[in-house]
Coordinates of C-alpha atoms and ligand atoms in Angstrom, one line a residue:
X265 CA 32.7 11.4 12.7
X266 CA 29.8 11.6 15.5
X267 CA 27.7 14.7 14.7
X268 CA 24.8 15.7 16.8
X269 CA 22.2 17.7 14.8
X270 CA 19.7 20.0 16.1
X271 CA 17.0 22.2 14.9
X272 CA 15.8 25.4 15.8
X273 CA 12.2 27.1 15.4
X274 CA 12.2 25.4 12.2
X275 CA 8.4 26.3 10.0
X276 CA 7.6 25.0 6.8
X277 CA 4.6 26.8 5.1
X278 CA 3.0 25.4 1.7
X279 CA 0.4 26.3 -0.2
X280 CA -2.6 26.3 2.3
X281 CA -0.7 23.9 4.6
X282 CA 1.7 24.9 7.7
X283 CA 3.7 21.3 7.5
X284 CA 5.6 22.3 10.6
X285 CA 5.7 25.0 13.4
X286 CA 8.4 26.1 16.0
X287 CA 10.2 22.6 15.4
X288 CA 13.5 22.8 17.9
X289 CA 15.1 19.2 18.5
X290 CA 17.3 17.1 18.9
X291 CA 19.6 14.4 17.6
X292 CA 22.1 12.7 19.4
X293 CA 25.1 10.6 18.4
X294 CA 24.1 6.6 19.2
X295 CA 20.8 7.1 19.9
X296 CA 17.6 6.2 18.1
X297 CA 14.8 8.8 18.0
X298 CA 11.6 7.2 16.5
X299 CA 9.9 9.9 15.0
X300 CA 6.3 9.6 15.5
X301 CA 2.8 11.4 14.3
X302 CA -0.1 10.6 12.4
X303 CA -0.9 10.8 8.3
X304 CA 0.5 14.4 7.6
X305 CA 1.6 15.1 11.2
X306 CA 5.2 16.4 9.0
X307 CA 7.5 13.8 9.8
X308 CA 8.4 13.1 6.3
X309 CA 8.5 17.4 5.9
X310 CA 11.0 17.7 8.9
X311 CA 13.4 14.6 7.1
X312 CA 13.0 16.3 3.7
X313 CA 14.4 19.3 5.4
X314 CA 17.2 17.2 7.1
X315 CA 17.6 15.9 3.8
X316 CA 18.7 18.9 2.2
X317 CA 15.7 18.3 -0.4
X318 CA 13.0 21.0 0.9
X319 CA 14.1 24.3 2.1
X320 CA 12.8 25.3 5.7
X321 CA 10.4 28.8 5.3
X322 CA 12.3 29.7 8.8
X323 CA 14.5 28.6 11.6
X324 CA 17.8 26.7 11.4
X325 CA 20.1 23.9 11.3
X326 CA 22.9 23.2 13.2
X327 CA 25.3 20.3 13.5
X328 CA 27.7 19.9 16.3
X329 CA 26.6 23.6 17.3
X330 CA 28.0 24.7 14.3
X331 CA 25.0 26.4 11.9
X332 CA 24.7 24.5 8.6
X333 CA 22.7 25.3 5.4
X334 CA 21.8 22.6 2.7
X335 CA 20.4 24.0 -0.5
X336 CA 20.9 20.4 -2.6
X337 CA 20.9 16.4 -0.9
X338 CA 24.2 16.8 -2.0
X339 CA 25.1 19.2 1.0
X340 CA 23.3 17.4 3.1
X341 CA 25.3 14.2 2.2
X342 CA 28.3 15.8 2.7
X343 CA 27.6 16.3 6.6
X344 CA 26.5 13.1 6.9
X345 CA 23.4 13.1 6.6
X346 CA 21.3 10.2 4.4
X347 CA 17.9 9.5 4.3
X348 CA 16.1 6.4 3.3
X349 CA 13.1 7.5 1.8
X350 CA 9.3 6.2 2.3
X351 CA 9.0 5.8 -1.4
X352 CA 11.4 3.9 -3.1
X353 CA 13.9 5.4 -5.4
X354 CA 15.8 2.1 -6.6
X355 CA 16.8 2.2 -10.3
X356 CA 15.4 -1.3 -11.6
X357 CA 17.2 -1.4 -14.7
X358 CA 20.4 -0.8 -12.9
X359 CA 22.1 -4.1 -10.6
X360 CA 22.1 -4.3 -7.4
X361 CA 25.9 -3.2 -6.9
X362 CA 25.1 0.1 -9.3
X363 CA 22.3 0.8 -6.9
X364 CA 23.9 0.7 -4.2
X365 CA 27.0 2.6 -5.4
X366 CA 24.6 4.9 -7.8
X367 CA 27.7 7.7 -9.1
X368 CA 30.0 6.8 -6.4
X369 CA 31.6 3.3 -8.1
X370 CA 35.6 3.3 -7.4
X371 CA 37.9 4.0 -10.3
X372 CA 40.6 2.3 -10.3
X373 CA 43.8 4.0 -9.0
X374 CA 46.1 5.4 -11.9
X375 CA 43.4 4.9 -15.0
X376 CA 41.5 7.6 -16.2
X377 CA 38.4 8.1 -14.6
X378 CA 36.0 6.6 -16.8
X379 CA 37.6 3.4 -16.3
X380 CA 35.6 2.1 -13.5
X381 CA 36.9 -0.9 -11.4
X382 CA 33.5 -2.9 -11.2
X383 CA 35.0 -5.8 -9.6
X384 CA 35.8 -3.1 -6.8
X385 CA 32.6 -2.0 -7.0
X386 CA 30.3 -5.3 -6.6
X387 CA 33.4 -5.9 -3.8
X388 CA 32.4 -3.1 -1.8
X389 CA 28.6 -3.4 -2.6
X390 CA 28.6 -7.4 -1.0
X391 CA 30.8 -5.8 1.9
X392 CA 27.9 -3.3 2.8
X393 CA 25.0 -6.3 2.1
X394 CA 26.9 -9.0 4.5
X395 CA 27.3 -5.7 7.2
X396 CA 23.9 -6.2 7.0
X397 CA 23.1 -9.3 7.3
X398 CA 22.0 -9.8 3.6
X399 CA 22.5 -12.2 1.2
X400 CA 21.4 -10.9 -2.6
X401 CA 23.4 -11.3 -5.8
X402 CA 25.0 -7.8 -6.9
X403 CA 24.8 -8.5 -10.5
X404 CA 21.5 -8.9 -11.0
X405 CA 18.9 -6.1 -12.1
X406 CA 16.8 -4.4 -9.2
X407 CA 14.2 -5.2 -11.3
X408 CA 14.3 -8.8 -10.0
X409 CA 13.6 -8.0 -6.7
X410 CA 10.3 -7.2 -4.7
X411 CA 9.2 -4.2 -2.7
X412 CA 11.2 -5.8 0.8
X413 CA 14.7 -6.6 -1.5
X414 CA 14.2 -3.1 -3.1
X415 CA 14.1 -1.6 0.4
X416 CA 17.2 -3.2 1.8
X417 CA 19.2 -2.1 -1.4
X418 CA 17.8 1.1 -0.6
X419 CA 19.1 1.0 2.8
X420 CA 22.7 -0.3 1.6
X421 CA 22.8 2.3 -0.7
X422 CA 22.4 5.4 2.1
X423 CA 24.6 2.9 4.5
X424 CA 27.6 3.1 1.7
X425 CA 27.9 6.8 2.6
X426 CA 28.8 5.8 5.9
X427 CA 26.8 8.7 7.6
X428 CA 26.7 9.8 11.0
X429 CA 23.4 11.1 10.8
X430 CA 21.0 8.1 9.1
X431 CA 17.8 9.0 8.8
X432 CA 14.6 6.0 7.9
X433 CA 11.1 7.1 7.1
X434 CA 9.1 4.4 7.4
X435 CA 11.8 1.8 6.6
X436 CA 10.1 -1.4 7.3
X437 CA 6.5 -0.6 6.1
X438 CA 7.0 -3.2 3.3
X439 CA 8.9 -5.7 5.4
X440 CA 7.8 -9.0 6.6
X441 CA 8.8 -10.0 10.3
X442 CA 12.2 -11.5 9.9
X443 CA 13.1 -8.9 7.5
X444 CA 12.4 -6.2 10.0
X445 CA 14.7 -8.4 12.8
X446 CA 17.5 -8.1 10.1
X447 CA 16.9 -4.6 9.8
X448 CA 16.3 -3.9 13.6
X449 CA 19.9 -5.0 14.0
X450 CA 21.4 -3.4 11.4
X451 CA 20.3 -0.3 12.7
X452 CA 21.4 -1.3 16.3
X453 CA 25.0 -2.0 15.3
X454 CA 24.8 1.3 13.1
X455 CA 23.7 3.7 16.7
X456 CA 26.0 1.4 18.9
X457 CA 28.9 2.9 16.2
X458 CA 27.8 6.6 17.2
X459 CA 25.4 7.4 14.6
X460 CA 22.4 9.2 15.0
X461 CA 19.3 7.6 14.0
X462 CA 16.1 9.4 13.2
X463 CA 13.3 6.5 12.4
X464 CA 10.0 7.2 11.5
X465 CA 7.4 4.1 12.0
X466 CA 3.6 3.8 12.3
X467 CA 4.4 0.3 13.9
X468 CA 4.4 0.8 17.2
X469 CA 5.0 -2.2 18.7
X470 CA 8.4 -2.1 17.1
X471 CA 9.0 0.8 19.5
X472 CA 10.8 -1.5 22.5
X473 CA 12.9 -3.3 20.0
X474 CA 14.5 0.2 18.7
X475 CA 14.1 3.1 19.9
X476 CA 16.0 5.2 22.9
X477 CA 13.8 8.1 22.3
X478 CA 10.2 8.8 21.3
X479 CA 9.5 12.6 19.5
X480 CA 6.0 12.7 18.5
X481 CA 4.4 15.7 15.8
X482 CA 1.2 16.5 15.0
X483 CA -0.5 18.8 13.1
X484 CA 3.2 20.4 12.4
X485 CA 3.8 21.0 16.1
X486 CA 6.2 19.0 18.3
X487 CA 3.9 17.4 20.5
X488 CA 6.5 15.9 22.8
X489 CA 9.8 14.0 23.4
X490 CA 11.0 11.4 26.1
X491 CA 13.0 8.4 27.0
X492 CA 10.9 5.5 25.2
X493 CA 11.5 3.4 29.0
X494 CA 9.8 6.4 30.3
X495 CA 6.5 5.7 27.8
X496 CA 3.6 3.1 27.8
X497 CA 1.6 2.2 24.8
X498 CA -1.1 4.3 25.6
X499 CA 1.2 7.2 26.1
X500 CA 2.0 7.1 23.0
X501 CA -1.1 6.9 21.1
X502 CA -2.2 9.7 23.6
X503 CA 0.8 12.3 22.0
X504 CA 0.0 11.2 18.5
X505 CA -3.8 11.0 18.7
X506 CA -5.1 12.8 21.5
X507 CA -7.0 9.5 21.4
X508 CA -8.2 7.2 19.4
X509 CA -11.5 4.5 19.2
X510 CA -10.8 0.7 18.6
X511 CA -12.9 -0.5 16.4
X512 CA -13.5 -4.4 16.4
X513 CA -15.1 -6.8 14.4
X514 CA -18.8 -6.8 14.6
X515 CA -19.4 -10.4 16.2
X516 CA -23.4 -10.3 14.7
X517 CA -21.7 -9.9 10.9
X518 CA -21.2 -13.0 9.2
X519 CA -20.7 -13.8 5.4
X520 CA -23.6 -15.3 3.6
X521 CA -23.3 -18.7 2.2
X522 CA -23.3 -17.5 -1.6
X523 CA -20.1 -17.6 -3.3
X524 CA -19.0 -14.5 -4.8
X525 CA -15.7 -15.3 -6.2
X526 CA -14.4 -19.0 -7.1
X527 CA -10.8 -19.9 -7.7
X528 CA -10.1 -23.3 -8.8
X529 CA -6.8 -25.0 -9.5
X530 CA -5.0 -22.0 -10.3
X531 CA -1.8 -22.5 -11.3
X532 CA 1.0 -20.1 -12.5
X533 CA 4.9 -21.5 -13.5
X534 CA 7.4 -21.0 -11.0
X535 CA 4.8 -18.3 -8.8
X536 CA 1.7 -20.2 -7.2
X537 CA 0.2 -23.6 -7.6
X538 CA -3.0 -25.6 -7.7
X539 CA -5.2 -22.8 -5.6
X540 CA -8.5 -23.2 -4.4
X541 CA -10.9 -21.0 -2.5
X542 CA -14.0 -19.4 -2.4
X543 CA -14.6 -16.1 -1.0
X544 CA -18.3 -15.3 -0.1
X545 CA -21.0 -12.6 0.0
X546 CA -19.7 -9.9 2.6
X547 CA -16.4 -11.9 3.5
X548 CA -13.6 -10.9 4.2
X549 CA -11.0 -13.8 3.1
X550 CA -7.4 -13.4 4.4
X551 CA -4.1 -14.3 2.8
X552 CA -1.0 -14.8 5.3
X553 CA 1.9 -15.8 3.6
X554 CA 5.8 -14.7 4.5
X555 CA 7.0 -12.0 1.4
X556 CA 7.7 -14.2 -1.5
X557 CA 5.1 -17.1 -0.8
X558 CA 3.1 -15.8 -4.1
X559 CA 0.3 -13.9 -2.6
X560 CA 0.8 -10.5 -4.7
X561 CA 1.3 -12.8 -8.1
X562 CA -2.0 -15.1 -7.3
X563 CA -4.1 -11.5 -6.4
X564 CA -2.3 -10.2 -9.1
X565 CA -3.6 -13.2 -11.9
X566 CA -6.7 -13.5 -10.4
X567 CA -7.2 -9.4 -10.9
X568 CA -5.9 -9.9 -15.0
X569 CA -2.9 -8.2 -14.2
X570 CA -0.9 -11.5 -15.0
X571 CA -1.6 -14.3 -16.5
X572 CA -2.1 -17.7 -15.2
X573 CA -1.4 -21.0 -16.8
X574 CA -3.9 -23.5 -15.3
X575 CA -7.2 -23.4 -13.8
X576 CA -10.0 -20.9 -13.8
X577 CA -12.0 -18.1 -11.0
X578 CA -15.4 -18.1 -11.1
X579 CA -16.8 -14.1 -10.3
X580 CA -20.4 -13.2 -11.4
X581 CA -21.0 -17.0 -12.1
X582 CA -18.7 -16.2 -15.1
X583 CA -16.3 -19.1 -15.1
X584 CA -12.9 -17.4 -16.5
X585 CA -9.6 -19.2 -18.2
X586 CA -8.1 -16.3 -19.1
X587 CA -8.7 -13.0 -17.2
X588 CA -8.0 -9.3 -18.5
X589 CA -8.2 -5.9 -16.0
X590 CA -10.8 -4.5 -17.8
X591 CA -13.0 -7.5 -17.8
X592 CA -12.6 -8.4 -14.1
X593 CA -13.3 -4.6 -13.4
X594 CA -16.5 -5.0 -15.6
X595 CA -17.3 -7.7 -13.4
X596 CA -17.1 -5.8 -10.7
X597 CA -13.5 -6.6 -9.2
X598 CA -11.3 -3.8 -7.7
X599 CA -7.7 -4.3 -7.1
X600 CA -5.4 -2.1 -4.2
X601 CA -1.9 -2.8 -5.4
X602 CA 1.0 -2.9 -3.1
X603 CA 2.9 -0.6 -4.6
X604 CA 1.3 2.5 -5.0
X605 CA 3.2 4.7 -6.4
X606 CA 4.6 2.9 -9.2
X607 CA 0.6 1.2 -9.9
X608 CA -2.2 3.5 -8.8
X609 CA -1.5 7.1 -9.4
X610 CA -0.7 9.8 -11.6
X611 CA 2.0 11.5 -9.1
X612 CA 1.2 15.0 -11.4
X613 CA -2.8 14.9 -11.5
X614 CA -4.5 16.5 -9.2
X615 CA -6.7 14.7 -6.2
X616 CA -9.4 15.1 -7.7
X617 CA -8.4 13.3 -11.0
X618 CA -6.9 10.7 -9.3
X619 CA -9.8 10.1 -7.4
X620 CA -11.9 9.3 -10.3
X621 CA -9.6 7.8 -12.0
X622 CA -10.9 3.9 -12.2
X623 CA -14.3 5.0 -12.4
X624 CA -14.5 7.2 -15.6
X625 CA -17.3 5.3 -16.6
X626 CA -19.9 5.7 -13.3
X627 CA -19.1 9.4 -12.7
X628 CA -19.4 10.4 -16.6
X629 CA -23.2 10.9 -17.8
X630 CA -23.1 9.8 -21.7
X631 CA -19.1 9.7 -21.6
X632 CA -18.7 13.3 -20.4
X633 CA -17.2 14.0 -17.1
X634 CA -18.8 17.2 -15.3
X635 CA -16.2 18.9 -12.7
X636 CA -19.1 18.8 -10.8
X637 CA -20.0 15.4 -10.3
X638 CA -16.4 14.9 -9.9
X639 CA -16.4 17.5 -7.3
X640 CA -19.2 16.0 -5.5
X641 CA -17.8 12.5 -5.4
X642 CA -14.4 13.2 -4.9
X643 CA -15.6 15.6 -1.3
X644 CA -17.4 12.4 -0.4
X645 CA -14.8 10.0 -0.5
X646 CA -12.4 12.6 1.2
X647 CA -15.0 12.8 3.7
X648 CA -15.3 9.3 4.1
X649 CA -12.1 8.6 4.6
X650 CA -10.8 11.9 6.2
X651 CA -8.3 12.3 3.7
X652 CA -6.4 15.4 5.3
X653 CA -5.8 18.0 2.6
X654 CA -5.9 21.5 1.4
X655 CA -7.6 21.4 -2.1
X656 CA -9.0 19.0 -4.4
X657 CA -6.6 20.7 -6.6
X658 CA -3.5 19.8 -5.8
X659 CA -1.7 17.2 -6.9
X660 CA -1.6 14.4 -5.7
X661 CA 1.9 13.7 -4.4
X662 CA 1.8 17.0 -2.4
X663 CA -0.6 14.6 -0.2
X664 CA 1.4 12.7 2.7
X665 CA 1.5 9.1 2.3
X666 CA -1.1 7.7 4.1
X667 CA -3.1 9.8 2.8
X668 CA -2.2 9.1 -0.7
X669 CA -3.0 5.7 0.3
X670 CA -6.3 6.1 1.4
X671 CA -6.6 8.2 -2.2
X672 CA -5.7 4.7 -3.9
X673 CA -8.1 3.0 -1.7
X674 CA -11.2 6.0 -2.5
X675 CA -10.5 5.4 -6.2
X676 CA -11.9 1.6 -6.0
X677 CA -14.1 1.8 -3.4
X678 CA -15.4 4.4 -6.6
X679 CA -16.3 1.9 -9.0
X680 CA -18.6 0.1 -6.3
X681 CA -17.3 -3.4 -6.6
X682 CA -18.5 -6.8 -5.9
X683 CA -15.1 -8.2 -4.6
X684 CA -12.0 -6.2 -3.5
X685 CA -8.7 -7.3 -3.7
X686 CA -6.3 -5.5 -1.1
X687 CA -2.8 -6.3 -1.2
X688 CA -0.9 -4.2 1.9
X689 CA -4.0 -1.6 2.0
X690 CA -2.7 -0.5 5.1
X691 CA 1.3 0.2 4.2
X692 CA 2.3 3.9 5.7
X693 CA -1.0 4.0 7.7
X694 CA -1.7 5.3 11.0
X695 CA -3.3 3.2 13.8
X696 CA -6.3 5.6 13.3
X697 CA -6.6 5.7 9.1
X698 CA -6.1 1.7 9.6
X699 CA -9.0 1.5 11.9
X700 CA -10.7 3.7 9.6
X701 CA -10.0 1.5 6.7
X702 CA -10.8 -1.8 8.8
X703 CA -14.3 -0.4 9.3
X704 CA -14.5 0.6 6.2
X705 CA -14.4 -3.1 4.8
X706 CA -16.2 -4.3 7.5
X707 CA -19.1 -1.6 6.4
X708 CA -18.5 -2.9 2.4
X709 CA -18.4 -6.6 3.9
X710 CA -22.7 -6.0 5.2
X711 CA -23.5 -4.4 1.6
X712 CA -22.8 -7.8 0.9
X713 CA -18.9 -7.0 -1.2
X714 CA -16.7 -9.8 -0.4
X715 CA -12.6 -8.6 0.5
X716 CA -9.7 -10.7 -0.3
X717 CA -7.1 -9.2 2.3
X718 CA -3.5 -9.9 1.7
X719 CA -1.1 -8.2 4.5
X720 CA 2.2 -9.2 6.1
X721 CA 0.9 -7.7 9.3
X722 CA -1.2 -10.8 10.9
X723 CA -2.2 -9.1 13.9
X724 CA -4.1 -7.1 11.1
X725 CA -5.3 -10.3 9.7
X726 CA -6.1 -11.5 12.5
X727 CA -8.4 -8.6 13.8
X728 CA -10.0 -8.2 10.6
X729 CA -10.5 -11.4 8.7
X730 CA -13.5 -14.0 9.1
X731 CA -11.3 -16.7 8.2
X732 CA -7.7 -16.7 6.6
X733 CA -5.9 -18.9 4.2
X734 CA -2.1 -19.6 5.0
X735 CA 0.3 -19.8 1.5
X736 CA 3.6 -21.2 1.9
X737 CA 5.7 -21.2 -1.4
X738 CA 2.9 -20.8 -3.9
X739 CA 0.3 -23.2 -2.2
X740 CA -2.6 -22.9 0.1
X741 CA -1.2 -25.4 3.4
X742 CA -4.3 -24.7 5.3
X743 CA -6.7 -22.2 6.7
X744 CA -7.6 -20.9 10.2
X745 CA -10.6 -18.8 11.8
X746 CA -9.3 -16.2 13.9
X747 CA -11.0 -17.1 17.1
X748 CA -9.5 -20.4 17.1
X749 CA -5.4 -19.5 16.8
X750 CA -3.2 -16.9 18.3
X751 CA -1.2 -14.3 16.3
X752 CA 1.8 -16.0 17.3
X753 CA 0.4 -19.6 16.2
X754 CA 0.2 -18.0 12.9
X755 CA 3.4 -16.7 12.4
X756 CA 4.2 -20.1 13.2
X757 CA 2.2 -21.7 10.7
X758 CA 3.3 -19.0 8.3
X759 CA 7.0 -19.8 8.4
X760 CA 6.1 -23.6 8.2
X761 CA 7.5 -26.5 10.6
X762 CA 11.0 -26.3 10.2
X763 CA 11.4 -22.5 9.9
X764 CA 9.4 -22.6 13.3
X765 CA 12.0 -25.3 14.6
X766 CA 14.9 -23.5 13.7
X767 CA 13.8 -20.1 15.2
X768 CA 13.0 -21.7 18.6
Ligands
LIG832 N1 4.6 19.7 -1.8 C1 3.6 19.9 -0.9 N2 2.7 20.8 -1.2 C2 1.7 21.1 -0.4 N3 1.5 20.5 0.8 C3 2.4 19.5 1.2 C4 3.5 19.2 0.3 N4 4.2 18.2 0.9 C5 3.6 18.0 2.1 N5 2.5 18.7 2.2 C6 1.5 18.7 3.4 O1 2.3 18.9 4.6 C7 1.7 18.1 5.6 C8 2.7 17.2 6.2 O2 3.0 16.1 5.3 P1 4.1 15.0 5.6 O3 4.4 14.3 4.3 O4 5.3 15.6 6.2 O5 3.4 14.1 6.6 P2 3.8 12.7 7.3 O6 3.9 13.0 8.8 O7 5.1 12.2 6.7 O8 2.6 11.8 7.0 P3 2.5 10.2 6.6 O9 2.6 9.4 7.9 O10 1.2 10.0 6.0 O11 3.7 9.9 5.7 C9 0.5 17.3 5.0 O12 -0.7 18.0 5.3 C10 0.8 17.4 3.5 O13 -0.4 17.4 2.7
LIG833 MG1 5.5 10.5 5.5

């Protein structure tokens, strides 16, 4: 069934924070409406609301001019409608296929209802994978999968309802490159069938490869829609910005010759092998790698998180064989994980808690915490990093993503390392909180901090880095200086010769 959805005058107030204002728009059958606005501009509010998941303060609903009201997802779903969430929501002890099929898996015809046909089941979960151009084994646990693999099980699972309304927030934030061309056509083949396709992205550049139309908020107010053809680049960041300063590498700022953190012959079974590098005073060291080439495992070992089987880091001039978190943080390393939300917060404390979080030990005098000093530190860092909320007291997840991110990102910079570790710092982020955050290292980078920057965008590599080291399949194959080699030269070198054949 096509369905064309619409909203009228829709507002959603919360506590201290009108999400959305007078939203009227609409979505057509086969067409792709990238959905576009800074941190907290209320994209994810108006899909939540789509979603069936929040309720709307005022205005209303309609699909195929027909007024609708969804007080569950389950109403929702039954229009049509399903979401793909910016968080994921993927069961990990479950398989694949139970994913996927999560309280929809066929019974078999005649048998009492508990008596599940699982053959059926994987059957029909494979079908939806191969529709998409995606090879992974049903049977196994999500649990064996990384962020991008979790995110395409996630988008198989909304795709088994066959909707008419599909709706993506931020669906390729964790994806590398090729992963997003898979997903690009996916959703292609998906509008080309009549289905309506709200996509939310702080990618731009993905625009031309996806999107028919371009609806931009801000602040909660619908800034603007039109044809993407009729749109440049800087159109764009005009709607969503007003506008918005470039910062670029300062050219006078180069690392000192002092090496901050040594890694020699690492090695860990099966993940990474034989590394070596040195990052030094005020560096900032980049680590391009396609997902799976072991880049989150090696930041991972070298933070304590995991072990490692061979070879030792050197921070401090403390020459490690074994590594624990709370020794490398005594040391003075901080680690950004990719995954936020399952790593770095406590979803129910408040922003304040979580932004002291890591650094119990600076802010407390004689072990004892003062709200005061937590206050104080917590107004600078959102301040610094022009976090966009409403109190300190809230909790945290009431915060929109990017903003949660930058939260993460205030909690380390908190403990005033000696050498950062960022793996994806800039996942859900806008082009201005990125340029923010850029700046931010470059600032930490003169105080003399040395970065480790691990991101599958390389353009971002690329603009920020000093030099960057390029991991294929657990190993170091080489490193680059950003002034000598193009952003495409480095995918290249990232996918390795014969990927690189084979895509030409
Ligand atoms: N449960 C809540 N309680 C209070 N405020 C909320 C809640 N959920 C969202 N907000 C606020 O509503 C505003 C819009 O948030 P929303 O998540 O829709 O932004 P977004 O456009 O999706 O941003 P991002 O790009 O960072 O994901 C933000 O200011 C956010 O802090
Ligand atoms: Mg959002």
């Amino acid at each position: 069934m096509q369905a064309s959805l619409e909203t009228f005058r829709i507002r959603k107030q919360y506590p201290g924070t009108l999400a959305l204002d007078d939203i009227s728009l609409r979505f057509d059958p086969g067409k792709v409406t990238a959905l576009l606005g800074k941190n907290g501009a209320g994209k994810s509010t108006l899909v939540k609301i789509l979603a069936g998941t929040v309720q709307p303060t005022d205005g209303q609903i309609t699909i195929n001019g027909q007024p609708v009201k969804f007080n569950s997802a389950t109403d929702a779903f039954r229009h049509g409608i399903a979401t793909v969430y910016q968080e994921l929501s993927v069961i990990p002890e479950l398989t694949v296929a139970e994913n996927i099929l999560l309280g929809r898996v066929p019974h078999k015809p005649g048998l009492v209802a508990v008596m599940l046909d699982w053959p059926a089941a994987r059957r029909r979960a494979r079908e939806i994978l191969s529709e998409m151009g995606v090879d992974l084994d049903v049977r196994q646990k999500a649990s064996r999968f990384g962020v991008a693999q979790q995110q395409i099980i996630e988008i198989a699972k909304a795709m088994s309802f066959n909707p008419s309304v599909l709706m993506l927030d931020e669906p390729t934030s964790a994806l590398a490159r090729h992963e997003t061309e898979m997903l690009f056509r996916v959703v292609r083949r998906l509008a080309k069938s009549g289905v309506a396709i709200i996509y939310i992205t702080h990618r731009l550049h993905e625009l031309s490869q996806i999107a028919d139309t371009v609806t931009v908020l801000r602040d909660g107010h619908h800034v603007g829609t039109a044809n993407f053809t009729d749109t440049t680049p800087d159109s764009i960041v005009r709607m969503i910005f007003g506008s918005v300063v470039r910062r670029q590498r300062p050219q006078t700022f180069q690392p000192s010759p002092e090496p901050l953190l040594e890694v020699r012959n690492l090695s860990r079974n099966k993940k990474f092998h034989n590394i070596n590098f040195t990052v030094y005073r005020g560096e900032i060291l980049g680590i391009a790698g396609m997902l799976g080439s072991g880049r989150t495992e090696l930041l991972r070992a070298i933070f304590g998180a995991d072990p490692f089987d061979a070879g030792q880091t050197i921070l401090n001039s403390r020459a490690l064989t074994r590594t624990s978190i709370r020794g490398m943080k005594r040391l003075g390393a901080a680690l950004i994980p990719e995954n936020r939300k399952e790593q770095s917060i406590i979803p129910e404390l408040s922003i304040r808690a979580n932004l002291s979080l890591a650094s119990m030990e600076t802010i407390g005098w004689n072990g004892l915490i003062t709200e005061r000093r937590e206050n104080k530190v917590a107004r600078e860092f959102v301040q610094r990093l022009d976090i966009k909320l409403a109190s300190l007291r809230l909790p945290i997840n009431s915060l929109s993503g990017g903003n949660q991110q930058k939260v993460v990102l205030g909690k380390w910079l908190n403990t005033h390392p000696r050498v950062m570790l960022f793996d994806e710092p800039t996942r859900g982020i806008d082009l201005q909180a990125k340029q923010q955050i850029f700046q931010i290292m470059w600032n930490l980078g003169k105080e003399g901090i040395g970065s480790l920057f691990v991101s599958s965008e390389l353009e971002e590599l690329h603009e920020v880095c000093h030099r960057i080291l390029i991991m294929r399949s657990g190993e170091i194959v080489g490193q680059v200086r950003p002034e000598d080699i193009s952003v495409e030269d480095l995918v290249i070198r990232c996918m390795g010769e014969s990927a690189a054949g084979s895509a030409a």
